[in-house]
Structure formats: structure tokens, C-alpha cells
Coordinates of C-alpha atoms in Angstrom, one line a residue:
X40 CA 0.0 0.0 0.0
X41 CA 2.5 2.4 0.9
X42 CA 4.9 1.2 -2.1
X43 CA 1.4 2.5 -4.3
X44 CA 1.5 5.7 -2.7
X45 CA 5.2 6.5 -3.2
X46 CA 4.5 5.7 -6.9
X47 CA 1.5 7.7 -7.5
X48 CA 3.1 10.4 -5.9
X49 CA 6.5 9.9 -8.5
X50 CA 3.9 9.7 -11.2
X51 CA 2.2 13.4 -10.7
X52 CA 5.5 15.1 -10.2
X53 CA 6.2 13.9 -13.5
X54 CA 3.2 15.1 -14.8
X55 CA 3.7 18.4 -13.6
X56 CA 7.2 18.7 -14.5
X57 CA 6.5 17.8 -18.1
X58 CA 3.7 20.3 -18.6
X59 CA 6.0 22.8 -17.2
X60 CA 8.2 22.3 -20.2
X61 CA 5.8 22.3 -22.7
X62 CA 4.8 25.7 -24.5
X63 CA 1.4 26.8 -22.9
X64 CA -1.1 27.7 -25.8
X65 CA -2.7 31.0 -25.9
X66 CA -6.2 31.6 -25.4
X67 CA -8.2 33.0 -28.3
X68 CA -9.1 36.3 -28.0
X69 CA -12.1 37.5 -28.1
X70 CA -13.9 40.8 -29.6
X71 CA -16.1 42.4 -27.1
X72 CA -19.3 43.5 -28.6
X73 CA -20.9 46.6 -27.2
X74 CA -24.4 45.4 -26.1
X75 CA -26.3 48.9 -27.1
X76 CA -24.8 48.4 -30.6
X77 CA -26.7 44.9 -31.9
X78 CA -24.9 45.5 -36.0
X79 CA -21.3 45.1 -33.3
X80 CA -18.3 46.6 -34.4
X81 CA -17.7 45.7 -37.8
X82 CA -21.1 47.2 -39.1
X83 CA -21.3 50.4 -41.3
X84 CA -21.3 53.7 -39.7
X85 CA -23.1 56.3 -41.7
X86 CA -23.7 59.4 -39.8
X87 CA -26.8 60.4 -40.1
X88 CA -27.1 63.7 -37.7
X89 CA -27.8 66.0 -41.4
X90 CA -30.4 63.1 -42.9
X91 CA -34.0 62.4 -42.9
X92 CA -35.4 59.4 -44.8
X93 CA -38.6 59.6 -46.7
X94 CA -40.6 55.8 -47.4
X95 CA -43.5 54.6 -50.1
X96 CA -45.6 53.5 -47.6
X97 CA -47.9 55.8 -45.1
X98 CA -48.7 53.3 -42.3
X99 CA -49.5 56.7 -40.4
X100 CA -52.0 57.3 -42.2
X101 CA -51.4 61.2 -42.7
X102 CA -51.7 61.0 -46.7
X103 CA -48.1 61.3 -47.2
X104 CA -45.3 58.8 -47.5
X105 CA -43.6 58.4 -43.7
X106 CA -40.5 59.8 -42.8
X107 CA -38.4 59.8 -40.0
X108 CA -36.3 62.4 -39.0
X109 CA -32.3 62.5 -38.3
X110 CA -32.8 61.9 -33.9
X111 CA -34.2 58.5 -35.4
X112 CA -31.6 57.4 -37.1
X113 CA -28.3 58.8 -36.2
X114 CA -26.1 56.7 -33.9
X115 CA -27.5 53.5 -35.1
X116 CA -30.8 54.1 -34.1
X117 CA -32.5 53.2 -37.1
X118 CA -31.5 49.5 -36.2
X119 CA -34.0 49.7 -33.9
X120 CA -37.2 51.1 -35.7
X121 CA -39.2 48.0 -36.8
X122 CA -40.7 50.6 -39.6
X123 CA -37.9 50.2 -41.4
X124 CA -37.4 46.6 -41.5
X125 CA -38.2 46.5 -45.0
X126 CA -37.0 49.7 -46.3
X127 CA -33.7 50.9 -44.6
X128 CA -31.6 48.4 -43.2
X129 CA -27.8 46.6 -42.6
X130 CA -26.8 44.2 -44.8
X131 CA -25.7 40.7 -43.9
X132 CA -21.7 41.4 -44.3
X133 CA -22.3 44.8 -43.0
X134 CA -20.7 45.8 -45.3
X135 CA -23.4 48.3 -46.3
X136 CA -27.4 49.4 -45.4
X137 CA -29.8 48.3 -47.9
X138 CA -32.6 50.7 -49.2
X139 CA -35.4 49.3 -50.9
X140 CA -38.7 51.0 -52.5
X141 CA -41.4 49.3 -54.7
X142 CA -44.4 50.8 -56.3
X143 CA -47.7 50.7 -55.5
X144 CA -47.2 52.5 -51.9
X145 CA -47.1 56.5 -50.9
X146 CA -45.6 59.2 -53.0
X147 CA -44.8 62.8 -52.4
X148 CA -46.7 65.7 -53.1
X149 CA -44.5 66.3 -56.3
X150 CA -44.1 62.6 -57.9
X151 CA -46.0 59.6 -59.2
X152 CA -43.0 57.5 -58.0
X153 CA -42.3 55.9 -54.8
X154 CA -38.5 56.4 -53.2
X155 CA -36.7 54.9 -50.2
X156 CA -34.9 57.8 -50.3
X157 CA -32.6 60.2 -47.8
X158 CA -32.8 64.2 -48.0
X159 CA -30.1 66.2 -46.3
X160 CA -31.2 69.1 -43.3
X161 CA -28.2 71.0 -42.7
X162 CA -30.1 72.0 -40.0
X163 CA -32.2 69.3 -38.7
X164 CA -35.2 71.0 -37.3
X165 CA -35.6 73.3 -40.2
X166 CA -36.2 71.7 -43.4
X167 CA -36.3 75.3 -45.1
X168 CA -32.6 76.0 -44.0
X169 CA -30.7 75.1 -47.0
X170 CA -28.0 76.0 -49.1
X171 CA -27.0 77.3 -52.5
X172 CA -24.2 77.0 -55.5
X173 CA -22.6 80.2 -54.2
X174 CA -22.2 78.6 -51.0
X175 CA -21.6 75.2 -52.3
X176 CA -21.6 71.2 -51.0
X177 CA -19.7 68.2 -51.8
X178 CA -21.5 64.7 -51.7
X179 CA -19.2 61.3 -52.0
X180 CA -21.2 58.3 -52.1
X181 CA -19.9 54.5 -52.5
X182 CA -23.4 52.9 -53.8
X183 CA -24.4 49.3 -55.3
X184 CA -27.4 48.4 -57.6
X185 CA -28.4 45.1 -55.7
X186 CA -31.8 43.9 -57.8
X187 CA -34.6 46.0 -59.9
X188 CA -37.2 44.3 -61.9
X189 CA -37.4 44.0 -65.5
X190 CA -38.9 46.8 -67.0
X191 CA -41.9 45.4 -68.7
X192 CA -44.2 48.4 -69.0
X193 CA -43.2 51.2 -71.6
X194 CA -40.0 52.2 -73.2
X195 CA -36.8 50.4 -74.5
X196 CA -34.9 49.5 -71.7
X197 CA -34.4 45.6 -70.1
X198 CA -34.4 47.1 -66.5
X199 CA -36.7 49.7 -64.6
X200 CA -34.8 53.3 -64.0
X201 CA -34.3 55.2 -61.0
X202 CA -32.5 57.7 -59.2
X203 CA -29.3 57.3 -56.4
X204 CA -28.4 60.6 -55.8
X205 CA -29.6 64.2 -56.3
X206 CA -29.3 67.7 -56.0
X207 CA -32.7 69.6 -55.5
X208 CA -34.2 72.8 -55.8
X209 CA -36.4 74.5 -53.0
X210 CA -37.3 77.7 -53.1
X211 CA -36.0 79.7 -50.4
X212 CA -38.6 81.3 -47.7
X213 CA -38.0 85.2 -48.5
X214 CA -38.9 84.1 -52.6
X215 CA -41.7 82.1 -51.5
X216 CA -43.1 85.2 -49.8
X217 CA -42.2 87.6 -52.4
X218 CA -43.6 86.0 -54.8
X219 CA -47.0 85.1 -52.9
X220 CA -46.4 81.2 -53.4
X221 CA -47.7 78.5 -51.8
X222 CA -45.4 76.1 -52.3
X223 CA -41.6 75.8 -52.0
X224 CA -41.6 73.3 -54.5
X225 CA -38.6 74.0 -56.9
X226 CA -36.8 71.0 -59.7
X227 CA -34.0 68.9 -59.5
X228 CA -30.8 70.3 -60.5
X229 CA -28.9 67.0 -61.2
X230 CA -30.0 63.3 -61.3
X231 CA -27.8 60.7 -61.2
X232 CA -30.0 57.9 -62.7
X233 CA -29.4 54.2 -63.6
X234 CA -30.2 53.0 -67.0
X235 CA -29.5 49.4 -68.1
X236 CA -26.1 49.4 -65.7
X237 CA -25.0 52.2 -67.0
X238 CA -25.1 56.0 -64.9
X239 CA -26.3 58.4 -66.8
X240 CA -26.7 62.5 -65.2
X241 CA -29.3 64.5 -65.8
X242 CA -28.9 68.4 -65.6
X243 CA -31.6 70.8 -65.3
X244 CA -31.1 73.6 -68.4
X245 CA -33.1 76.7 -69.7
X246 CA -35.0 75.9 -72.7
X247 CA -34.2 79.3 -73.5
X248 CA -31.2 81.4 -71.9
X249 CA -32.7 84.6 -72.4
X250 CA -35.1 84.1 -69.6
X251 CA -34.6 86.3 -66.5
X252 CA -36.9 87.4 -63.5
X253 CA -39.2 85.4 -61.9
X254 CA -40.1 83.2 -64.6
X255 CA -36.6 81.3 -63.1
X256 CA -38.9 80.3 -60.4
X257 CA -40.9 78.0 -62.8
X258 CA -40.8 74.5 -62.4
X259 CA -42.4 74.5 -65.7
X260 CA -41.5 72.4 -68.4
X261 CA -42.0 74.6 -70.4
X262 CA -39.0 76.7 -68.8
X263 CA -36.4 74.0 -67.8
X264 CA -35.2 71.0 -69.6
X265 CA -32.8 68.6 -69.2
X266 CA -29.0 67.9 -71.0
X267 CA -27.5 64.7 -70.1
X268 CA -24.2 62.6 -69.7
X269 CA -23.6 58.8 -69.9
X270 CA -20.7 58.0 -67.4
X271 CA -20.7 54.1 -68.5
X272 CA -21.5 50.8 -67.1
X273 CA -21.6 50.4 -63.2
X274 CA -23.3 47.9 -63.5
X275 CA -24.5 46.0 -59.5
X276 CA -20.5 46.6 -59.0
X277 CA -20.3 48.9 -56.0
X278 CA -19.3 52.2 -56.9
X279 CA -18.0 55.7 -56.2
X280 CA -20.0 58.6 -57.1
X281 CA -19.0 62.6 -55.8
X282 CA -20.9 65.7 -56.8
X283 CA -19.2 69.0 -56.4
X284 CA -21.4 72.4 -56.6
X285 CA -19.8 75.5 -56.5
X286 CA -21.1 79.0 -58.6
X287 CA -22.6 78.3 -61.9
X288 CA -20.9 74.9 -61.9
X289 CA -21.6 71.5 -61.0
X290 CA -18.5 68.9 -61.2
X291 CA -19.2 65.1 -61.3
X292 CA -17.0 61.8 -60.8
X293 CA -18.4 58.4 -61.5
X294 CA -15.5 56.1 -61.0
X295 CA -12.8 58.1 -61.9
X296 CA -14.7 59.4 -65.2
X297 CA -15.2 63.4 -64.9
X298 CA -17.9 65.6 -66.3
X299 CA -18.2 69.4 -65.7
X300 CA -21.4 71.2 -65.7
X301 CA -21.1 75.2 -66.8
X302 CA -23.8 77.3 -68.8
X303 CA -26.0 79.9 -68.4
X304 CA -28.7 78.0 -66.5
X305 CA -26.4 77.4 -64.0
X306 CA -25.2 81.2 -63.3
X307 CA -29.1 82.0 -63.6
X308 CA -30.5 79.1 -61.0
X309 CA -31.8 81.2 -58.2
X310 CA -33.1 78.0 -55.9
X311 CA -31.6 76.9 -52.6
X312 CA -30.5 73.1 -52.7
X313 CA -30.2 69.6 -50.8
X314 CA -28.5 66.7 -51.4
X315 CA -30.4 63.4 -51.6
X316 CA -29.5 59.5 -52.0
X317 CA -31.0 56.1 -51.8
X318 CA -33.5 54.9 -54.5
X319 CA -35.9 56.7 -56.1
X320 CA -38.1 54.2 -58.7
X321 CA -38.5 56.5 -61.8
X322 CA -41.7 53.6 -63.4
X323 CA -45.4 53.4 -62.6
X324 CA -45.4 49.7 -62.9
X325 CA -47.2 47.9 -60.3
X326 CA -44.5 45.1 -59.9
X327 CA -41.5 47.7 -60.1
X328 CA -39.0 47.7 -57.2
X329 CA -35.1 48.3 -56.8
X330 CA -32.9 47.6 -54.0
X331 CA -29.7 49.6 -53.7
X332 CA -26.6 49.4 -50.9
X333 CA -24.9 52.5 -49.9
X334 CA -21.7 51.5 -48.5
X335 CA -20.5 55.3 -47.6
X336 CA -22.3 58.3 -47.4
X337 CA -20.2 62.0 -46.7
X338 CA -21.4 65.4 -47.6
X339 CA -19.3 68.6 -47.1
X340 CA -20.2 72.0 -47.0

């Protein structure tokens, strides 16, 4: 019995003297994830302090699409609203936040066509605080045409259009006064709109130069039109897009590929501005949709 003992006793000072020679593996380390943040810390962070986002649906029931303001969604917080589950959300690789629109739901006051869609405030409890080309802005956008649905209703193209970023006209408060308006309502100055893969912008021109006064206040087709510029196939590639607007000129970069804006139209455009971005479904088509990423989101002023 005692021989046992002496031994067992030999045996586990072996044991411990061998394990003390052998390299001791590291434990793995783990990534704490910050509980009040359920995307964790690889998600996108988009700051949304200077956006609102506007939706096709009015579950409000107020006659106009639902929007929720920048409070809402700035610091992740639109992780948490379950009335954006289908419209405004982070992708699975975090990677990006997918916004999605379909027809058949809400529309502005000014469109036929529904839009998932954000629309700067520089001042976020002011919506009629904006600014203009004299003053100037800078929007850089890394985007991604994710899925859209054949276009099987009018025209010549495979795909249905829309819109993924814009710069629109609002007519400032003193205007809308002096001119005994009542609305503020003013066109878009640039669309950047996908066609068939490729990215084509849209710039709002005078039909005539010679126009001056208040007729520049018309939204009138019959005052503006529209010149245009094919940038080329982006195809669902993510992508870069930036938008420079200074005085009477409008600078734009689609992946690397530069266009400048410069006329007459622009030197005469007496509307305040705001950048938007997200998807904007330019068909009428009840089965039309589009689903778009935005991966980056910065504007400058």
C-alpha cells in the first residue's frame, strides 16, 4: 500500500514537470461587442445627424409617404425602428445598409413615384434651412445596384430606372413670400440615374437662356429641360460617385470618369439646394422595385 502511494506520488510530479516544459497555448481572443450596438463593431457607420429618410408606404395614415427624422436614425438608431425593416436596413456582411422602394405605396406631393430615399437638413429642425451654388456642398457616395425588376411596361430598356443621388431645388422662404407662393416646391438640378447598368446624369437647363426674372422660379417644363451625360456601365458593381457644386458649376465623378457642368442655366438658377440619396423608382409599374446598398455616405459644405 504504501509502495502504491510512493508511486503515485512519483507519477504526478512527472506530470507536472512535463507540462511545465511544454509551450502553454494561448487563449483566443475575443472581440467584445458593445451590447447597445446589436450590428457590433464591424457594421457600417453612416452618420446620419444631417439626414432624414422619406418611405413609399404611409402606415400613419397622414396622406403622405412616412419619414423619420435624423434623432431617429443617427447613432444606429435606425437599427432599432421596426418601420424600417423592410426599407432601410444593414446588410448581412455589414458591409453596407440596404434601401429598398417598390411601387404601389405612398408618393410625395410632387411625384408619381415611390422612393426609399434620404434628404439632407443641414439644420435638422428646419427643413427650409438650406444652401446654395454660391455657398456650395460636396457629396461622396460609394453605392451598389443590388436587384430591380425588368422593365416590362413602356420604353426600351431591359431594366426599370431610378434615381441614387440628387441635388434639389427648394425655393427659399424670402422668394416664396415675395412671390406670394404657396409652395416651396422647386426642380431637381442633377439626377444621377441608372439606366440598363450604366449611370447616366441629368442636368436641369433653360430651354431658353434669355429668360430672366421670376419666370426662373418656374418649375415648368416649359422653362427647364434637361441635357444629359452617360458616365458608363456600373453595373450592380459597388461604386464611387461625388458631386461638387460651386457657382454656376456642378463637377461630377463616377469612377474616376469626370464631367463638368457650366452654362448659363447654372449662373441663372436662383433656388436653394439639398442633397439626396437612396432609390428613387422612376416607373409606374405595379411590380416595379429596386434595392440599392450605400456602403459610404459624406457630404461637405
Amino acid at each position: 500500500m504504501k509502495a502504491q502511494s510512493i508511486i503515485l506520488t512519483l507519477s504526478m510530479a512527472c506530470a507536472i514537470v512535463s507540462c511545465s516544459t511544454e509551450e502553454v497555448a494561448e487563449p483566443d481572443r475575443i472581440q467584445l461587442v458593445d451590447p447597445r450596438d446589436p450590428a457590433g463593431p464591424d457594421a457600417v457607420n453612416i452618420d446620419f445627424s444631417s439626414w432624414k429618410v422619406t418611405l413609399p408606404v404611409d402606415k400613419n395614415n397622414d396622406n403622405k409617404p412616412d419619414e423619420y427624422m435624423p434623432s431617429q436614425l443617427k447613432d444606429g438608431k435606425y437599427r432599432n425602428l421596426a418601420a424600417l425593416e423592410d426599407f432601410m436596413y444593414d446588410d448581412d456582411d455589414n458591409q453596407g445598409i440596404i434601401f429598398h422602394t417598390y411601387y404601389g405605396g405612398s408618393t410625395t406631393a410632387n411625384s408619381s413615384f415611390p422612393r426609399t430615399e434620404l434628404r439632407e437638413l443641414i439644420n435638422p429642425s428646419n427643413s427650409r434651412e438650406n444652401w446654395n451654388l454660391a455657398s456650395g456642398g460636396v457629396l461622396k457616395i460609394r453605392t451598389q445596384v443590388i436587384d430591380v425588376s425588368n422593365n416590362t411596361y413602356t420604353g426600351s430598356l431591359d431594366k426599370d430606372r431610378f434615381i441614387m443621388a440628387q441635388i434639389h431645388g427648394i425655393i427659399n422662404p424670402a422668394d416664396v413670400q415675395r412671390l406670394g407662393l404657396s409652395s416651396d416646391a422647386a426642380p431637381p438640378l442633377l439626377k444621377m440615374q441608372w439606366r440598363d447598368g450604366e449611370m447616366y446624369a441629368y442636368k436641369k437647363t433653360l430651354k431658353d437662356d434669355n429668360t430672366t426674372g421670376d419666370d426662373l422660379y418656374s418649375k415648368s417644363d416649359d422653362i427647364w429641360g434637361d441635357i444629359s451625360f452617360n458616365f458608363g456601365t456600373v453595373g450592380y458593381d459597388p461604386f464611387d460617385i461625388e458631386i461638387r457644386a460651386s457657382a454656376a458649376r456642378i463637377d461630377v465623378t463616377v469612377n474616376g470618369v469626370s464631367h463638368t457642368f457650366q452654362d448659363v442655366s447654372l449662373d441663372k438658377w436662383k433656388f436653394d439646394s439639398y442633397f439626396k440619396a437612396g432609390v428613387y423608382l422612376q416607373s409606374t409599374d405595379p411590380a416595379a422595385f429596386a434595392t440599392v446598398k450605400i456602403h459610404s455616405l459624406e457630404v461637405t459644405h
